[in-house]
XYZ file of C-alpha atoms in Angstrom:
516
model
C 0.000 0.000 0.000
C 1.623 3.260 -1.064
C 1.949 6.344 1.519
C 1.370 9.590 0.531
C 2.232 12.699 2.968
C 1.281 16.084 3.164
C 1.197 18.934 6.216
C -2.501 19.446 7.234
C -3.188 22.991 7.964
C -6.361 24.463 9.445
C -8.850 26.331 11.666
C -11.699 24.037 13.434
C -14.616 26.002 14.499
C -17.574 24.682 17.060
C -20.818 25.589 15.210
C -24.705 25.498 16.154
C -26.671 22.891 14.802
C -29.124 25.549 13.203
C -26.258 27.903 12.249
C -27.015 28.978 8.566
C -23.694 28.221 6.364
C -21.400 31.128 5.763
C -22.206 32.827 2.166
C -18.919 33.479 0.813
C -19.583 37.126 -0.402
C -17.119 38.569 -3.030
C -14.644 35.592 -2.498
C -14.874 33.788 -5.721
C -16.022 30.460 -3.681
C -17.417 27.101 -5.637
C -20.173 25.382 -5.500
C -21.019 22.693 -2.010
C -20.116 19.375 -2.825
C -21.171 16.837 -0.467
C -19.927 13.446 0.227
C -20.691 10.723 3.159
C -17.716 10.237 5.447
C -17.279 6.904 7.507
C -14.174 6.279 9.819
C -13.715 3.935 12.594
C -10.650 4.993 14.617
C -8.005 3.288 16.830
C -5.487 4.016 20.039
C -4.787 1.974 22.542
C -7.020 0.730 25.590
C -5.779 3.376 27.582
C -5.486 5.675 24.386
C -1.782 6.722 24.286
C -2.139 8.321 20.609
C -5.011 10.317 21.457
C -2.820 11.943 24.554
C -0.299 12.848 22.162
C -2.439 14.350 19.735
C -1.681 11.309 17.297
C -5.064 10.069 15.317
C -5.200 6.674 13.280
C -8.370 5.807 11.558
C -9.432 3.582 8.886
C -11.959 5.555 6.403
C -13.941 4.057 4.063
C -16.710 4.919 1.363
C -14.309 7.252 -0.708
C -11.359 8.308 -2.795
C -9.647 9.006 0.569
C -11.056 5.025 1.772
C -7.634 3.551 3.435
C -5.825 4.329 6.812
C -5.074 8.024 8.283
C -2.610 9.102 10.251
C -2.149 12.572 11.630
C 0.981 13.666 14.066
C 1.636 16.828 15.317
C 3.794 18.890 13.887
C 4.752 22.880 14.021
C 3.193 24.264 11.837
C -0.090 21.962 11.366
C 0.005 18.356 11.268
C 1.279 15.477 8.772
C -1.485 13.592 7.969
C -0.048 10.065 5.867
C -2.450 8.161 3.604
C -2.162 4.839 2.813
C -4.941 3.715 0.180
C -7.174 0.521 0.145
C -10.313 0.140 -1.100
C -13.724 -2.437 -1.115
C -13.412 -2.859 2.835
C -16.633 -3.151 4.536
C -16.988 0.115 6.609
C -18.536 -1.891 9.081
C -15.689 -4.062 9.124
C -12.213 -2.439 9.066
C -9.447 -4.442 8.584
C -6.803 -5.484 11.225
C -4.189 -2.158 12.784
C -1.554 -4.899 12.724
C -1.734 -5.455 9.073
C -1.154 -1.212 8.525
C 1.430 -0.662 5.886
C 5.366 -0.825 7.896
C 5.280 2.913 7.430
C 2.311 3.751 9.350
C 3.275 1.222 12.188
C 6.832 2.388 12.503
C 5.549 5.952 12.932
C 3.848 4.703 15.909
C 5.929 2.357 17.466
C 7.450 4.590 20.352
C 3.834 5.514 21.041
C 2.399 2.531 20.716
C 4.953 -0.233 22.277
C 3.720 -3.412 22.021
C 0.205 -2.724 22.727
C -2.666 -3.558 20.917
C -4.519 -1.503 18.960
C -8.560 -1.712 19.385
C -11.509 0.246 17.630
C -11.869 3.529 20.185
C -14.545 5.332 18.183
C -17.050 5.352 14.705
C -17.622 8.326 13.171
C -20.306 9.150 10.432
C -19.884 12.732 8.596
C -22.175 14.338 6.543
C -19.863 17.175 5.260
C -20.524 19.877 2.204
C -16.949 21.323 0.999
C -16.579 24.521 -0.499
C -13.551 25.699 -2.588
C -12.355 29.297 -1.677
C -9.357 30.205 -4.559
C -6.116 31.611 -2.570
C -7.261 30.915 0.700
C -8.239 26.998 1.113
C -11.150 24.629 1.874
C -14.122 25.201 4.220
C -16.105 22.087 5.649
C -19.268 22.069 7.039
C -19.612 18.839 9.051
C -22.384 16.839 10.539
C -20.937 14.445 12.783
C -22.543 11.721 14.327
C -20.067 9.620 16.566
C -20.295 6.559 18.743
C -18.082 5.982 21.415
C -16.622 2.186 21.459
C -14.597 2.232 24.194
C -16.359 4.136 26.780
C -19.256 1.298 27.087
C -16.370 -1.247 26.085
C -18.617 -2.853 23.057
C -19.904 -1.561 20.371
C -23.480 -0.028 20.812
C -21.847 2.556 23.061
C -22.702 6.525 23.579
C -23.819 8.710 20.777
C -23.388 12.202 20.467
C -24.634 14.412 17.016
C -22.325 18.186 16.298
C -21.630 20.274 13.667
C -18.322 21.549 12.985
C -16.626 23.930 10.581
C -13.153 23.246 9.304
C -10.876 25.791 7.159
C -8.194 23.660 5.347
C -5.422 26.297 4.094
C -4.081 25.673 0.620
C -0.218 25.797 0.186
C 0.937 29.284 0.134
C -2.258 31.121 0.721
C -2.962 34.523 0.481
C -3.094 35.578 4.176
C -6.131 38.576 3.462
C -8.548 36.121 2.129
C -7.610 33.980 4.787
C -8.606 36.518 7.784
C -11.585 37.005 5.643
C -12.387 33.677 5.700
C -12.018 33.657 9.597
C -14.145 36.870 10.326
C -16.754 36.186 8.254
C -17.117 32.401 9.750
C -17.302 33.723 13.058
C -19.588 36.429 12.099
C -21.743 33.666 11.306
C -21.725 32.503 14.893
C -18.765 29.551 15.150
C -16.638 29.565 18.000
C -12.528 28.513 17.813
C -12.939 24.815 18.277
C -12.179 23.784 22.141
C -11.289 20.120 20.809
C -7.788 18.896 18.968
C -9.859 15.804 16.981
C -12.945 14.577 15.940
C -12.295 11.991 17.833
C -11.272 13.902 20.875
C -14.806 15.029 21.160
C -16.498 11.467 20.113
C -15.130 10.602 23.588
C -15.295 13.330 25.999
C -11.734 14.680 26.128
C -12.265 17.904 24.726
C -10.303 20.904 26.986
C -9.733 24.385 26.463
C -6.058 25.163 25.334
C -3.738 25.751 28.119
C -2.701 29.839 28.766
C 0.820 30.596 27.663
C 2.156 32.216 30.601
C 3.074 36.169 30.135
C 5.773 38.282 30.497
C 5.541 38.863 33.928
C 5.460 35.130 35.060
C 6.442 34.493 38.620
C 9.598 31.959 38.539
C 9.055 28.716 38.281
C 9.752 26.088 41.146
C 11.430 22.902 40.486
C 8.284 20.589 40.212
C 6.671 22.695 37.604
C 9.732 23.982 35.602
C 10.464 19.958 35.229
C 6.739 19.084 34.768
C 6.739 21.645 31.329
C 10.676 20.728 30.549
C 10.418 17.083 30.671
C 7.304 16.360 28.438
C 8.793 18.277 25.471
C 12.395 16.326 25.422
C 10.274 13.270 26.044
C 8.161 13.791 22.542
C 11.006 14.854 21.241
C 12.862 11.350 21.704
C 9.525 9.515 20.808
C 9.595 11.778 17.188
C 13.026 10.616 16.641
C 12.168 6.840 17.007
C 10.873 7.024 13.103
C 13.320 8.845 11.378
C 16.123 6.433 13.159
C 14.208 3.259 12.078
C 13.831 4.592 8.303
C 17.963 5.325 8.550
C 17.184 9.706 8.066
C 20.333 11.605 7.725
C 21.868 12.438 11.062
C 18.722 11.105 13.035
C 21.069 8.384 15.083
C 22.661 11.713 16.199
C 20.009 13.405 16.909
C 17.843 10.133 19.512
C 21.720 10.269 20.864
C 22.197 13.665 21.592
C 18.458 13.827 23.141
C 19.282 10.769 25.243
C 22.304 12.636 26.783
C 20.138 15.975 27.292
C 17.520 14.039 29.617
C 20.244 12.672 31.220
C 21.695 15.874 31.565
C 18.976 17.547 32.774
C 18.206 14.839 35.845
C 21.714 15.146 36.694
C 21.493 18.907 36.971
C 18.347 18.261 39.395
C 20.230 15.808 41.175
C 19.739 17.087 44.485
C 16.243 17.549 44.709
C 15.227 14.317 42.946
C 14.395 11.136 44.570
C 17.466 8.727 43.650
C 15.882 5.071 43.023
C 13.573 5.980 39.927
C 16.139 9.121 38.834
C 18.738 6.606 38.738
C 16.952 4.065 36.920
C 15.685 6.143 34.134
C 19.172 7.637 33.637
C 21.015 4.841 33.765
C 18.708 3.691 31.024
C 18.984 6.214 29.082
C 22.846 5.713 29.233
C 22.113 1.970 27.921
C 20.279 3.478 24.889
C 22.865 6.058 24.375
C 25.435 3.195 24.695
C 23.489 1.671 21.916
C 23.493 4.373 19.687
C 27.183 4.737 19.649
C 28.617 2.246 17.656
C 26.694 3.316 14.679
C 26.832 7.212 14.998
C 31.089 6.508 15.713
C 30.994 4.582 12.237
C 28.925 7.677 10.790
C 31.293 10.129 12.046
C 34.196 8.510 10.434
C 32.719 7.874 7.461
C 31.680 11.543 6.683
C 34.764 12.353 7.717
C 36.411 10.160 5.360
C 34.194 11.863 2.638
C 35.233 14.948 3.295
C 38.955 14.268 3.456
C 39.097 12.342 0.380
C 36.917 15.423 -1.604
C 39.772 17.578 0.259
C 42.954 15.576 -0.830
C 42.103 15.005 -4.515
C 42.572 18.285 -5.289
C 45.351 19.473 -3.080
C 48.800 18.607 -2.694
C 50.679 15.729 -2.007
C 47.944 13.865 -4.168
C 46.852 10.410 -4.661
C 47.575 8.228 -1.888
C 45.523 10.111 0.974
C 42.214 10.830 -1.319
C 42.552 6.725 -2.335
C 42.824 5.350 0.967
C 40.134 7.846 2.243
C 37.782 7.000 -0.548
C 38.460 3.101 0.698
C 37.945 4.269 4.700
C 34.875 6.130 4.019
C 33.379 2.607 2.026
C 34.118 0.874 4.896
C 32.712 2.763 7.231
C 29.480 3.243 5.357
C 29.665 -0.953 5.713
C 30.054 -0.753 9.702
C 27.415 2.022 9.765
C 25.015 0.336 7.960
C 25.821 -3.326 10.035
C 25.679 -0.982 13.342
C 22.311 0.370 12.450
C 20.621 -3.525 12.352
C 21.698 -3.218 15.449
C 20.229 -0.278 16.461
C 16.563 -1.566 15.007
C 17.253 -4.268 17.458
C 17.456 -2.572 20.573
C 14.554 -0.373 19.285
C 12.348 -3.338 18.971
C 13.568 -4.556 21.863
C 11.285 -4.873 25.538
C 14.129 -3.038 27.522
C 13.660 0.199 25.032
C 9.645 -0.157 25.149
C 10.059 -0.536 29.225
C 12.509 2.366 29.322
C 10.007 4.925 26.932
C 7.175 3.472 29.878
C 9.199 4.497 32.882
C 9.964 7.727 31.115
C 6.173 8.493 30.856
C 5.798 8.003 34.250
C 8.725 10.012 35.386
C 7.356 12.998 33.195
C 3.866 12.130 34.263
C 5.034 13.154 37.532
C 8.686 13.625 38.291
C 9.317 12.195 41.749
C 10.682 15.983 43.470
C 11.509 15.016 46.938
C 8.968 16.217 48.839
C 10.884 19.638 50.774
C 12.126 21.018 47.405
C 9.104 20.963 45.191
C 8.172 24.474 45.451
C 11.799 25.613 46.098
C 12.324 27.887 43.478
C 13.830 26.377 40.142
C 16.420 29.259 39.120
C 17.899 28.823 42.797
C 18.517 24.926 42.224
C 19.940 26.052 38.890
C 22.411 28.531 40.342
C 23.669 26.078 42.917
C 23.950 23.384 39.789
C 25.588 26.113 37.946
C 28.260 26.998 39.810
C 28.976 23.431 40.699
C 29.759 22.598 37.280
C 31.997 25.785 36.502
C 33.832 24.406 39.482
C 33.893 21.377 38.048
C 35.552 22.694 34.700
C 38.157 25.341 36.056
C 39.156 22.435 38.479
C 39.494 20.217 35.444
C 41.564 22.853 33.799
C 44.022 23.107 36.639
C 44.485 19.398 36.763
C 45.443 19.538 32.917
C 48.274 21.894 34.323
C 49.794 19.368 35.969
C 50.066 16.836 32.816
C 53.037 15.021 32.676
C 52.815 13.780 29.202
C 51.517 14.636 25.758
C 48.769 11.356 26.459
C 48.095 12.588 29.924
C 47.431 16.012 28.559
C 45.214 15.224 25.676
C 43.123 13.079 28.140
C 42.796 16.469 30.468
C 41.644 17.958 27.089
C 38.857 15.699 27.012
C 37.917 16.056 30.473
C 37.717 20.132 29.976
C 35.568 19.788 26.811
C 32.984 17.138 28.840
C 32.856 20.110 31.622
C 32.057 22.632 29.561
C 29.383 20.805 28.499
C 27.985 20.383 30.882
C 28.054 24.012 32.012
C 27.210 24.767 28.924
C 24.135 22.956 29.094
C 22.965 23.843 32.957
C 23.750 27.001 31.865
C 20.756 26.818 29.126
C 18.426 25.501 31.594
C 19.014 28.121 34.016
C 19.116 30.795 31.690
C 15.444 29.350 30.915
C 14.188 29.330 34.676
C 15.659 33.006 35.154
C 13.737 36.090 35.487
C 16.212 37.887 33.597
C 17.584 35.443 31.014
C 19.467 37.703 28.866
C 21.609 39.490 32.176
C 25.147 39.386 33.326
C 25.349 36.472 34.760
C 24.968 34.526 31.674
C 27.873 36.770 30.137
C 30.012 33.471 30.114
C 27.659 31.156 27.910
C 29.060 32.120 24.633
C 32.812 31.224 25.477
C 31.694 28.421 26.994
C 30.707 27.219 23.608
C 33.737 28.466 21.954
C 35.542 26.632 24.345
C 33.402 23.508 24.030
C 33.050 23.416 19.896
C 37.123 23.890 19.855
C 37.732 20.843 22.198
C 34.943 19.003 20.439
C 36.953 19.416 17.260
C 40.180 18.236 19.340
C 38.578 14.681 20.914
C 36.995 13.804 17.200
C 40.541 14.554 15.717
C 42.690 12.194 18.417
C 39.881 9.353 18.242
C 40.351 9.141 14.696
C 44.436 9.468 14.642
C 43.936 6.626 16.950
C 41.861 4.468 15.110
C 43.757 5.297 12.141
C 46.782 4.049 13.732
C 45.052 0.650 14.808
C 43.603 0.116 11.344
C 46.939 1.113 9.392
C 48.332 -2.259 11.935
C 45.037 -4.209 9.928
C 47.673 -4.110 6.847
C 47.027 -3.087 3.312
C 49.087 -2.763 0.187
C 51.755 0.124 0.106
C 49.929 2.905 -1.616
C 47.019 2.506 1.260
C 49.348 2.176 3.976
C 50.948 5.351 2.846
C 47.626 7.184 2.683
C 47.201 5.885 5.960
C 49.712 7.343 7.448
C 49.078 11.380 5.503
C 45.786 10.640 6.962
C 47.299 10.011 10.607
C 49.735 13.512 9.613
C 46.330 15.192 9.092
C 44.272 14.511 12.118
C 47.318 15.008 14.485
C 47.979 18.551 12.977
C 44.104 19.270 13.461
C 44.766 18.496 17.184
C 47.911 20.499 17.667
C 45.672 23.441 16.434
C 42.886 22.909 18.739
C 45.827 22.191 21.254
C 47.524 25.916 20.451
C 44.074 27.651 20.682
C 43.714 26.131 23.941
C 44.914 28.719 26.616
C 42.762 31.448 24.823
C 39.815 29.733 25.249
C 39.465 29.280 28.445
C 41.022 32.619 29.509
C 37.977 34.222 27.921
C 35.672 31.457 29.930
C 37.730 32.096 33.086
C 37.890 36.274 32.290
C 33.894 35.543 31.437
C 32.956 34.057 34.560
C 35.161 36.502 37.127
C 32.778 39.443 35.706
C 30.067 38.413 36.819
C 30.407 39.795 40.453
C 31.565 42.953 39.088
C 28.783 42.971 36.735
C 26.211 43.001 39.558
């Protein structure tokens, strides 16, 4: 069954049943067209997609007959169509037989749970075409609720509903014309996400952003809103690493290491047994992750060197035996990523994305510090970790050897991360996030992209050196060893930049007092 995509963008209005339909004065608008919509959708028993804003239904009766998926996304939502047709509407066919595509967008949402028939929905619906602006529906929805009574024969409830489906590129007058004149006509901004949402009672009112003058958040509710969000966002990235996306092994990786990160920078005021276990799992997944993103690294490296060396001097050698490395690497990348699918099929992952929901669900604050004030916890975490770094920075003084002092390297460059990224969060529970005592944050960076650039260039003169003793015929051994020349000149200049770096960090940081 062939997926199509496309990013769903509209306006969903609550109408009155005896409403008249908007006449579309002076906009150019078509004809109605009506059609008879049928749709039986699915979640889980305890209805994790609909939580998430995720809908799956099977529609029938239509061009559109097949299964539906919508996901959130910024700007709208993707809706995916996968096309099927002479199914009995009354009958839809098995969720576990969905096309690969559909089911692997789900699976970090989903788990190993079953999918079951939630809701039916019947739509009488009249569409209008309105040139430059988009699509208005007027919907009579009739939907029974199959999960609420647990069989089928459940609760039925009858509403109308508008819907204003925005064409690509729309003109953005017609559009507000559009708007007015449907709520001149007496619709209301929808108070429901779905359809479906309102089939079975879980309509709600859109939360308040909070404004400017927001009162600081304490610890429990600054984590409460910051977990949630790096929690979808690893769930998003399940997909694009199954389906092998550029860079998205990087990118689950790198969000692994931030949750991780950010329970470590609440240390104090969490409750250790289920802090520990969540980040300790989230280590294993990271841990999981790395072979394949180290074999990605190196290959792209590769690339680039061998693009670099064919057309500058000394020629030949280095550009052949980097056009062989990269090859291989591609090879261990692609062998790593099997592995990968593994561990994302596997129960530990599916247990570890369940104990994350219930950390996020409600993250276990020890009881004396939930209302403590989050930017205070922050501070304290702060300061520990710029401790942490100048400290590590002093030990590197005391190096004895080139080894021992390209180790200390390392050690500064994973402390200023991690200021780096306490930093962030407390720059996000401040009152005043833009003030002095954030003055540090962009040498920080400085400090921690130039050191980044100095571990990725002595992990690859090492395993250069370890697969040059793998043997080879002369010309590759000899490309080799340019290759070896390269990367340990590339650290030498991240070396030599060094004691600049971190004077602005250190000259950074003492300014703060002065500065207020």
């Amino acid at each position: 069954m062939p997926v199509a995509e496309h990013l769903e963008r509209e306006s969903k209005y609550d109408a009155d049943l005896s409403a008249d339909t908007p006449q579309w004065e002076g906009l150019g608008a078509g004809d109605p067209v009506g059609s008879i919509l049928r749709a039986v959708y699915f979640d889980t028993p305890d209805l994790r997609l609909l939580a998430e804003k995720i809908t799956l239904r099977w529609r029938s009766g239509e061009a559109e007959e097949g299964w539906h998926l919508k996901l959130p996304a910024s700007a709208g939502r993707i809706e995916l169509q996968a096309r099927a047709e002479g199914c009995d509407p009354d009958r839809p066919p098995d969720p576990a037989r969905m096309p690969d595509e559909l089911a692997d967008r789900l699976r970090a949402w989903t788990r190993s749970r079953e999918l079951v028939p939630i809701a039916r929905l019947v739509t009488l619906r009249e569409e209008t075409e309105v040139p430059g602006a988009g699509t208005f529906c007027d919907d009579l929805v009739t939907a029974t609720d199959l999960i609420g009574a647990g069989h089928e024969g459940g609760a039925t409830t009858v509403w109308r509903e508008w819907e204003f489906e925005l064409v690509d590129d729309p003109d953005p007058a017609r559009v507000r014309r559009v708007d007015e004149l449907v709520l001149r006509y007496g619709a209301l901004p929808s108070a429901s996400s779905s359809k479906v949402a309102r089939a079975l009672g879980r309509s709600a009112p859109p939360a308040k952003a909070a404004g400017p003058g927001r009162k600081p958040p304490s610890v429990g509710a600054f984590l409460a809103v910051r977990l949630k969000p790096m929690r979808d966002r690893l769930c998003a990235q399940d997909f694009p690493v199954r389906t092998d996306e550029h860079d998205s092994v990087h990118q689950l990786r790198v969000t692994t290491r931030t949750l991780r990160s950010l329970l470590q920078a609440f240390g104090p005021v969490l409750r250790k047994g289920q802090t520990k276990h969540v980040s300790d799992e989230l280590r294993w997944l990271a841990s999981e992750l790395g072979t394949a993103r180290d074999a990605e690294v190196r290959a792209e490296r590769f690339e680039s060197l061998a693009a670099a060396k064919k057309h500058a001097p000394p020629r030949g050698a280095a550009a052949h035996a980097a056009t062989a490395l990269a090859a291989e690497e591609r090879e261990a990348y692609r062998l790593a990523h099997n592995e990968v699918l593994a561990a994302l099929d596997s129960r530990r992952y599916f247990r570890l994305l369940d104990a994350l929901d219930a950390y996020v669900a409600e993250p276990p604050v020890r009881k004396g510090s939930r209302k403590a004030p989050a930017e205070a916890a922050l501070s304290e975490a702060v300061a520990g970790a710029a401790a942490r770094l100048f400290a590590a920075d002093e030990a590197l003084a005391e190096a004895t050897d080139h080894a021992e002092r390209e180790e200390g390297l390392h050690e500064v460059r994973k402390r200023a991360k991690g200021l780096r990224y306490v930093g962030d969060l407390a720059s996000e529970a401040s009152s005043t996030p833009s003030g002095p005592s954030f003055a540090w944050a962009a040498p920080v960076k400085q400090l921690q992209e130039l050191l980044g650039g100095h571990q990725d260039a002595v992990v690859l003169r090492d395993w250069l050196r370890a697969r040059a003793e793998q043997g080879g015929n002369a010309e590759f051994q000899h490309g080799v060893d340019q290759l070896i020349a390269s990367e340990r000149a590339r650290a030498r200049k991240s070396e030599a930049a060094y004691p600049a770096a971190i004077s602005a960090v250190r000259a950074a940081w003492a300014g703060i007092g002065s500065a207020e």
